Tab-separated table of C-alpha atoms and ligand atoms in Angstrom:
chain	number	residue	atom	x	y	z
J	134	MET	CA	0.000	0.000	0.000
J	135	ILE	CA	1.226	3.505	-0.798
J	136	HIS	CA	1.216	5.930	2.140
J	137	ALA	CA	1.793	9.700	2.167
J	138	ARG	CA	4.227	11.164	4.715
J	139	ILE	CA	5.046	14.723	5.673
J	140	THR	CA	8.797	15.021	5.088
J	141	GLY	CA	9.338	18.773	5.432
J	142	THR	CA	7.606	21.910	6.679
J	143	GLY	CA	8.118	25.660	6.317
J	144	SER	CA	6.399	28.913	7.173
J	145	CYS	CA	6.522	32.635	6.580
J	146	LEU	CA	5.261	35.647	8.519
J	147	PRO	CA	5.810	38.940	6.672
J	148	GLY	CA	7.511	41.924	8.306
J	149	ASP	CA	7.560	42.847	11.968
J	150	PRO	CA	4.849	41.816	14.430
J	151	VAL	CA	2.075	44.411	14.799
J	152	SER	CA	0.895	44.670	18.411
J	153	ASN	CA	-2.647	45.264	19.653
J	154	LEU	CA	-1.564	48.714	20.831
J	155	ALA	CA	-0.312	49.468	17.305
J	156	LEU	CA	-3.875	48.858	16.065
J	157	VAL	CA	-5.175	51.305	18.682
J	158	ALA	CA	-2.569	53.810	17.444
J	159	ARG	CA	-3.915	53.283	13.878
J	160	GLY	CA	-7.352	54.336	15.097
J	161	VAL	CA	-9.102	50.996	15.739
J	162	ASP	CA	-11.596	51.431	18.609
J	163	THR	CA	-10.235	48.570	20.759
J	164	SER	CA	-7.791	47.781	23.565
J	165	ASP	CA	-4.977	45.329	24.246
J	166	GLU	CA	-6.974	43.993	27.235
J	167	TRP	CA	-10.106	43.235	25.164
J	168	ILE	CA	-8.203	41.475	22.366
J	169	VAL	CA	-6.030	39.394	24.731
J	170	GLU	CA	-8.927	38.433	27.005
J	171	ARG	CA	-11.402	37.499	24.213
J	172	THR	CA	-8.978	35.971	21.696
J	173	GLY	CA	-5.487	35.438	23.152
J	174	ILE	CA	-4.023	37.373	20.189
J	175	ARG	CA	-1.065	39.667	21.008
J	176	THR	CA	0.464	40.327	17.587
J	177	ARG	CA	-0.216	39.705	13.892
J	178	HIS	CA	1.848	40.269	10.725
J	179	LEU	CA	0.607	42.443	7.859
J	180	ALA	CA	2.095	42.069	4.382
J	181	SER	CA	3.351	45.224	2.663
J	182	ALA	CA	1.379	46.521	-0.334
J	183	GLY	CA	3.672	44.898	-2.903
J	184	THR	CA	3.605	41.443	-1.282
J	185	ALA	CA	1.218	38.843	-2.700
J	186	THR	CA	-0.018	35.518	-1.358
J	187	SER	CA	2.307	33.717	-3.800
J	188	ASP	CA	5.323	35.564	-2.300
J	189	LEU	CA	4.509	34.299	1.204
J	190	ALA	CA	3.763	30.847	-0.223
J	191	LEU	CA	7.146	30.860	-2.001
J	192	GLU	CA	9.124	31.530	1.176
J	193	ALA	CA	7.278	28.838	3.156
J	194	SER	CA	7.596	26.388	0.242
J	195	ARG	CA	11.354	26.894	-0.124
J	196	MET	CA	11.778	26.123	3.593
J	197	ALA	CA	9.592	23.007	3.366
J	198	ILE	CA	11.385	21.700	0.254
J	199	ALA	CA	14.786	22.266	1.905
J	200	ALA	CA	13.609	20.531	5.104
J	201	ALA	CA	12.522	17.532	2.973
J	202	LYS	CA	16.008	17.539	1.395
J	203	LEU	CA	14.476	17.888	-2.068
J	204	ALA	CA	14.891	20.316	-4.949
J	205	PRO	CA	11.899	22.216	-6.376
J	206	ALA	CA	12.169	20.109	-9.565
J	207	ASP	CA	11.259	16.991	-7.537
J	208	ILE	CA	7.756	18.376	-6.822
J	209	ASP	CA	5.070	16.936	-9.165
J	210	LEU	CA	1.950	18.387	-7.494
J	211	ILE	CA	1.248	21.794	-5.916
J	212	ILE	CA	-1.972	22.546	-4.054
J	213	VAL	CA	-2.421	26.002	-2.525
J	214	ALA	CA	-5.251	26.664	-0.093
J	215	THR	CA	-6.160	30.343	-0.099
J	216	SER	CA	-9.128	32.719	0.000
J	217	THR	CA	-6.932	35.681	-0.923
J	218	PRO	CA	-5.386	34.596	-4.249
J	219	ASP	CA	-3.089	36.939	-6.193
J	220	PHE	CA	-5.603	37.039	-9.061
J	221	ILE	CA	-9.040	35.709	-9.986
J	222	PHE	CA	-6.997	33.463	-12.280
J	223	PRO	CA	-4.553	31.876	-12.897
J	224	SER	CA	-4.401	30.003	-9.613
J	225	THR	CA	-1.895	31.011	-6.956
J	226	ALA	CA	-0.539	27.440	-7.226
J	227	CYS	CA	0.440	28.094	-10.876
J	228	LEU	CA	2.074	31.405	-9.916
J	229	LEU	CA	3.931	29.641	-7.092
J	230	GLN	CA	5.080	26.919	-9.490
J	231	ALA	CA	6.588	29.581	-11.781
J	232	LYS	CA	8.253	31.361	-8.832
J	233	LEU	CA	9.810	28.025	-7.821
J	234	GLY	CA	11.227	27.813	-11.357
J	235	ILE	CA	9.519	24.533	-12.227
J	236	LYS	CA	6.885	23.403	-14.746
J	237	GLY	CA	4.924	20.393	-15.884
J	238	GLY	CA	3.446	19.042	-12.639
J	239	ALA	CA	-0.171	19.610	-11.585
J	240	ALA	CA	-0.972	22.866	-9.769
J	241	PHE	CA	-4.302	24.125	-8.478
J	242	ASP	CA	-5.933	26.086	-5.655
J	243	VAL	CA	-8.401	24.907	-3.052
J	244	GLN	CA	-10.979	27.302	-1.614
J	245	ALA	CA	-12.319	26.176	1.753
J	246	VAL	CA	-11.391	29.323	3.741
J	247	CYS	CA	-9.877	28.434	7.157
J	248	THR	CA	-10.339	24.687	6.482
J	249	GLY	CA	-8.491	25.066	3.170
J	250	PHE	CA	-5.226	23.481	4.288
J	251	ILE	CA	-7.043	20.417	5.646
J	252	TYR	CA	-8.954	20.057	2.346
J	253	ALA	CA	-5.689	20.477	0.396
J	254	LEU	CA	-3.766	17.977	2.522
J	255	ALA	CA	-6.524	15.345	2.314
J	256	THR	CA	-6.690	15.855	-1.469
J	257	ALA	CA	-2.905	15.518	-1.897
J	258	ASP	CA	-2.949	12.404	0.330
J	259	ALA	CA	-5.615	10.807	-1.894
J	260	MET	CA	-3.699	11.706	-5.065
J	261	ILE	CA	-0.497	10.162	-3.678
J	262	LYS	CA	-2.245	7.027	-2.410
J	263	THR	CA	-3.657	6.320	-5.883
J	264	GLY	CA	-0.121	6.526	-7.304
J	265	MET	CA	-0.995	9.552	-9.444
J	266	HIS	CA	1.657	11.801	-7.823
J	267	LYS	CA	4.730	11.183	-5.689
J	268	LYS	CA	5.959	14.436	-4.190
J	269	ALA	CA	3.411	17.101	-3.339
J	270	LEU	CA	3.783	20.615	-2.007
J	271	VAL	CA	0.731	21.567	0.056
J	272	VAL	CA	0.503	25.216	1.065
J	273	GLY	CA	-1.850	27.456	3.041
J	274	ALA	CA	-1.168	31.136	2.303
J	275	GLU	CA	-3.142	34.318	2.873
J	276	VAL	CA	-3.048	38.102	2.837
J	277	PHE	CA	-6.267	38.420	4.853
J	278	SER	CA	-5.386	42.023	5.744
J	279	ARG	CA	-6.527	42.936	2.184
J	280	ILE	CA	-10.147	41.915	2.897
J	281	LEU	CA	-10.471	43.452	6.362
J	282	ASP	CA	-12.715	46.420	7.076
J	283	TRP	CA	-10.545	48.409	9.495
J	284	ARG	CA	-13.694	50.181	10.760
J	285	ASP	CA	-15.137	46.849	11.945
J	286	ARG	CA	-13.403	46.198	15.275
J	287	GLY	CA	-15.272	42.895	15.659
J	288	THR	CA	-13.201	41.384	12.818
J	289	CYS	CA	-10.134	43.493	11.947
J	290	VAL	CA	-8.276	42.738	15.198
J	291	LEU	CA	-8.562	38.984	14.659
J	292	PHE	CA	-6.779	38.293	11.379
J	293	GLY	CA	-3.258	38.424	9.951
J	294	ASP	CA	-1.137	37.417	6.948
J	295	GLY	CA	1.178	34.427	6.565
J	296	ALA	CA	1.902	31.100	4.929
J	297	GLY	CA	2.738	27.537	5.887
J	298	ALA	CA	3.786	24.642	3.671
J	299	VAL	CA	4.412	20.915	3.870
J	300	VAL	CA	6.018	18.435	1.502
J	301	LEU	CA	4.022	15.202	1.291
J	302	GLU	CA	5.811	12.194	-0.225
J	303	ALA	CA	4.815	8.688	-1.240
J	304	SER	CA	6.236	6.173	1.239
J	305	ASP	CA	5.843	2.568	2.338
J	306	LYS	CA	5.439	3.775	5.963
J	307	PRO	CA	2.340	5.562	7.299
J	308	GLY	CA	2.038	8.999	7.322
J	309	ILE	CA	-1.454	10.327	6.986
J	310	ARG	CA	-3.636	7.809	8.807
J	311	ALA	CA	-7.146	9.212	8.334
J	312	SER	CA	-8.954	12.284	7.014
J	313	SER	CA	-12.496	13.680	7.293
J	314	LEU	CA	-13.927	16.601	5.317
J	315	HIS	CA	-17.323	18.267	5.778
J	316	ALA	CA	-19.323	21.305	4.705
J	317	ASP	CA	-22.702	22.912	5.390
J	318	GLY	CA	-23.408	25.561	2.767
J	319	SER	CA	-26.601	26.631	4.535
J	320	GLN	CA	-24.308	28.458	7.024
J	321	ALA	CA	-22.543	30.509	4.291
J	322	GLY	CA	-23.740	33.817	5.721
J	323	ILE	CA	-22.074	33.635	9.149
J	324	LEU	CA	-18.553	34.114	7.719
J	325	CYS	CA	-18.174	35.497	4.215
J	326	VAL	CA	-16.846	38.144	1.839
J	327	PRO	CA	-20.085	38.649	-0.094
J	328	GLY	CA	-18.729	40.588	-3.074
J	329	GLN	CA	-17.662	39.931	-6.662
J	330	VAL	CA	-16.028	41.655	-9.599
J	331	ALA	CA	-18.484	42.132	-12.463
J	332	GLY	CA	-18.319	44.415	-15.469
J	333	GLY	CA	-15.127	46.010	-14.138
J	334	VAL	CA	-16.530	47.011	-10.750
J	335	VAL	CA	-16.848	45.386	-7.352
J	336	SER	CA	-20.463	44.569	-6.646
J	337	GLY	CA	-21.651	43.557	-3.198
J	338	ASP	CA	-19.322	43.874	-0.208
J	339	PRO	CA	-15.565	43.224	-0.647
J	340	PHE	CA	-14.890	42.955	3.108
J	341	LEU	CA	-14.963	40.030	5.531
J	342	ARG	CA	-18.219	39.858	7.511
J	343	MET	CA	-18.761	37.559	10.460
J	344	ASP	CA	-21.299	36.658	13.098
J	345	GLY	CA	-18.602	35.975	15.713
J	346	GLN	CA	-20.769	34.215	18.261
J	347	ALA	CA	-22.401	31.908	15.704
J	348	VAL	CA	-18.957	30.999	14.328
J	349	PHE	CA	-17.609	30.426	17.825
J	350	LYS	CA	-20.412	28.019	18.806
J	351	LEU	CA	-20.259	26.029	15.580
J	352	ALA	CA	-16.440	25.874	15.672
J	353	VAL	CA	-16.285	24.359	19.149
J	354	LYS	CA	-18.952	21.784	18.229
J	355	VAL	CA	-17.503	20.593	14.908
J	356	LEU	CA	-13.839	20.619	16.010
J	357	ASP	CA	-14.770	18.171	18.761
J	358	GLU	CA	-16.855	15.954	16.462
J	359	VAL	CA	-14.393	15.801	13.575
J	360	ALA	CA	-11.365	14.987	15.768
J	361	ARG	CA	-13.334	12.087	17.314
J	362	GLU	CA	-14.497	10.882	13.884
J	363	THR	CA	-10.955	10.959	12.452
J	364	ALA	CA	-9.289	9.262	15.447
J	365	ALA	CA	-11.957	6.526	15.304
J	366	LYS	CA	-11.241	5.896	11.597
J	367	ALA	CA	-7.620	5.161	12.550
J	368	ASN	CA	-8.601	3.209	15.704
J	369	LEU	CA	-6.556	5.678	17.745
J	370	PRO	CA	-7.850	6.317	21.291
J	371	LEU	CA	-8.046	10.086	21.904
J	372	GLU	CA	-5.532	9.874	24.757
J	373	LYS	CA	-2.923	8.612	22.279
J	374	ILE	CA	-2.981	11.921	20.378
J	375	ASP	CA	0.423	13.481	21.086
J	376	TRP	CA	-0.458	16.892	19.657
J	377	LEU	CA	-3.682	18.639	18.755
J	378	ILE	CA	-3.192	21.419	16.176
J	379	PRO	CA	-6.544	23.104	15.494
J	380	HIS	CA	-6.985	26.069	13.178
J	381	GLN	CA	-5.492	28.994	15.108
J	382	ALA	CA	-8.477	31.348	15.387
J	383	ASN	CA	-8.980	32.124	19.046
J	384	VAL	CA	-7.288	30.710	22.153
J	385	ARG	CA	-10.700	30.225	23.784
J	386	ILE	CA	-11.822	27.987	20.887
J	387	LEU	CA	-8.522	26.046	21.110
J	388	ASN	CA	-8.793	25.501	24.865
J	389	SER	CA	-12.482	24.503	24.704
J	390	THR	CA	-11.707	21.984	21.956
J	391	ALA	CA	-8.861	20.375	23.916
J	392	LYS	CA	-11.050	20.276	27.040
J	393	LYS	CA	-13.994	18.641	25.249
J	394	LEU	CA	-11.631	16.007	23.807
J	395	GLY	CA	-10.191	15.373	27.290
J	396	LEU	CA	-6.696	16.379	26.177
J	397	PRO	CA	-4.450	18.298	28.601
J	398	THR	CA	-3.553	21.756	27.285
J	399	ASP	CA	0.130	20.773	27.157
J	400	HIS	CA	-0.850	18.571	24.168
J	401	LEU	CA	-2.287	21.609	22.385
J	402	ILE	CA	-0.168	23.716	19.995
J	403	VAL	CA	-1.018	27.422	20.289
J	404	THR	CA	0.588	30.030	18.029
J	405	VAL	CA	-2.430	32.316	17.469
J	406	ASP	CA	-1.049	34.720	20.104
J	407	ARG	CA	1.833	35.545	17.715
J	408	HIS	CA	0.119	35.701	14.305
J	409	GLY	CA	-3.643	36.005	14.823
J	410	ASN	CA	-6.001	34.109	12.527
J	411	THR	CA	-4.173	33.541	9.230
J	412	SER	CA	-7.029	31.427	7.796
J	413	ALA	CA	-5.715	28.619	5.546
J	414	ALA	CA	-2.123	29.324	6.647
J	415	SER	CA	-2.661	28.821	10.353
J	416	ILE	CA	-2.438	25.015	10.649
J	417	PRO	CA	0.781	24.513	8.621
J	418	LEU	CA	2.265	27.596	10.333
J	419	ALA	CA	1.557	26.125	13.771
J	420	LEU	CA	2.860	22.702	12.682
J	421	ASP	CA	6.102	24.192	11.357
J	422	HIS	CA	6.648	26.256	14.517
J	423	ALA	CA	6.036	23.185	16.688
J	424	ILE	CA	8.463	21.028	14.676
J	425	ARG	CA	11.170	23.689	14.688
J	426	ALA	CA	10.685	24.199	18.460
J	427	GLY	CA	11.385	20.461	18.910
J	428	ARG	CA	7.909	19.732	20.263
J	429	VAL	CA	6.406	17.668	17.416
J	430	LYS	CA	8.837	14.792	16.744
J	431	PRO	CA	9.080	11.780	14.407
J	432	GLY	CA	6.579	9.068	15.418
J	433	HIS	CA	4.184	11.485	17.119
J	434	GLN	CA	0.442	11.247	16.405
J	435	VAL	CA	-0.729	14.709	15.379
J	436	MET	CA	-4.370	15.697	14.887
J	437	LEU	CA	-4.658	18.660	12.497
J	438	GLU	CA	-8.145	20.152	12.302
J	439	GLY	CA	-9.789	23.148	10.712
J	440	VAL	CA	-13.054	25.040	10.633
J	441	GLY	CA	-14.120	28.080	8.650
J	442	GLY	CA	-16.281	29.827	6.107
J	443	GLY	CA	-18.506	27.780	3.886
J	444	PHE	CA	-19.208	26.501	6.509
J	445	THR	CA	-16.426	23.912	6.224
J	446	TRP	CA	-14.594	21.694	8.680
J	447	GLY	CA	-12.261	18.726	8.619
J	448	ALA	CA	-9.356	16.888	10.221
J	449	VAL	CA	-6.278	14.931	9.199
J	450	LEU	CA	-4.538	12.522	11.579
J	451	VAL	CA	-0.816	12.356	10.842
J	452	GLU	CA	1.894	10.044	12.120
J	453	MET	CA	5.008	12.199	11.817
I	739	UT7	O1	-11.645	31.115	11.274
I	739	UT7	C1	-12.813	31.293	12.010
I	739	UT7	C2	-12.874	32.776	12.182
I	739	UT7	N1	-13.683	33.294	13.201
I	739	UT7	C3	-13.499	33.119	14.523
I	739	UT7	O2	-12.733	32.363	14.991
I	739	UT7	C4	-14.334	33.975	15.394
I	739	UT7	C5	-15.110	33.243	16.436
I	739	UT7	N2	-15.666	34.192	17.357
I	739	UT7	C6	-14.942	34.808	18.281
I	739	UT7	O3	-13.765	34.545	18.425
I	739	UT7	C7	-15.626	35.777	19.201
I	739	UT7	O4	-17.015	35.741	18.962
I	739	UT7	C8	-15.092	37.229	19.025
I	739	UT7	C9	-13.661	37.305	19.515
I	739	UT7	C10	-15.158	37.637	17.562
I	739	UT7	C11	-15.937	38.194	19.828
I	739	UT7	O5	-15.941	37.825	21.186
I	739	UT7	P1	-17.319	37.795	21.984
I	739	UT7	O6	-16.967	37.427	23.356
I	739	UT7	O7	-18.259	36.908	21.226
I	739	UT7	O8	-17.743	39.305	21.935
I	739	UT7	P2	-19.093	39.965	21.335
I	739	UT7	O9	-19.085	39.905	19.847
I	739	UT7	O10	-20.256	39.400	22.063
I	739	UT7	O11	-18.904	41.461	21.772
I	739	UT7	C12	-18.873	41.800	23.166
I	739	UT7	C13	-18.620	43.285	23.266
I	739	UT7	C14	-19.539	44.130	22.410
I	739	UT7	O12	-19.826	45.307	23.156
I	739	UT7	P3	-21.204	45.453	23.959
I	739	UT7	O13	-22.286	45.307	22.921
I	739	UT7	O14	-21.196	44.347	24.963
I	739	UT7	O15	-21.091	46.820	24.547
I	739	UT7	C15	-18.703	44.491	21.225
I	739	UT7	O16	-19.085	45.716	20.630
I	739	UT7	O17	-17.275	43.576	22.823
I	739	UT7	C16	-17.328	44.633	21.850
I	739	UT7	N3	-16.240	44.459	20.912
I	739	UT7	C17	-15.023	44.998	21.092
I	739	UT7	N4	-14.540	45.774	22.053
I	739	UT7	C18	-13.250	46.156	21.960
I	739	UT7	C19	-16.232	43.736	19.765
I	739	UT7	N5	-15.017	43.799	19.203
I	739	UT7	C20	-14.249	44.574	20.009
I	739	UT7	C21	-12.912	45.003	19.952
I	739	UT7	N6	-12.451	45.772	20.956
I	739	UT7	N7	-12.066	44.630	18.960
């Protein structure tokens, strides 16, 4: 049987960290106390005007490819999860492929908002397991700052820019043990950017809109359910999960999820305090930070799980 293993990770956070007080100084009607108490976020990174999603993806990808001891030319599949692509088309994955100086392999984007990386990883896993591809680059990358309404304090303090990447390779040893993907399109309105470009103008609303409390409640519910579902598929008792890496949205959501699953918080990876909610980038960013900090190690059982607009949710159980 062909398995798919993560053999390298990388990440990128653009520029210097921007503190909560720096947002107050920019005129956002908020406070460091409110943001820290309600979300756990202390800083985020904001890409400069000339920096695109593919630039952040490139930096994270180069790190991941180097960590896997490969060259870009070895990659035969690129999947980028993003809701803030460089262009309407071509895909950010194609632009990333060109920036890596390679051609010929498959390249496409996945749009599942904050669950995008989980969708992309599960897709790459399936494509490797069928023998169709051998060495995949799976990336979550965003410039969410471009779709924030800085007059809406209920959303603009929460998000940031960044990228994370993994190399996934065919192997005879397990790797990705189980995946679960879900969506409920009837909940589209609770987290959306309800605008479009038509006839040369933006119609509708080009900014992120969110019903924070509705998202919070649904997130805690589905993150619990999907981690249980995915562990059960692999016959892994929950207490054998070495690390839980949920989408980094809000420290209260992370802690509630770990608590509901009966996992001590020292099995929970938290990086949201440093980069805010980077949507599709947050899970590979947190994974890369945890590997480079020496916390996640070879052989560990790692539950990656995401939730976000769509509404979408999913999990991937990985043996590192
Ligand atoms: O990838 C998934 C993305 N989304 C999420 O993860 C968001 C999930 N939701 C949340 O994390 C929380 O709902 C929030 C952090 C967004 C909000 O926390 P909350 O505890 O649900 O606060 P709230 O919306 O009920 O607002 C409480 C108060 C309100 O004031 P009043 O009406 O009580 O006077 C808000 O106007 O806090 C006020 N408020 C703020 N105050 C200072 C809202 N945003 C801010 C702010 N600074 N940035």
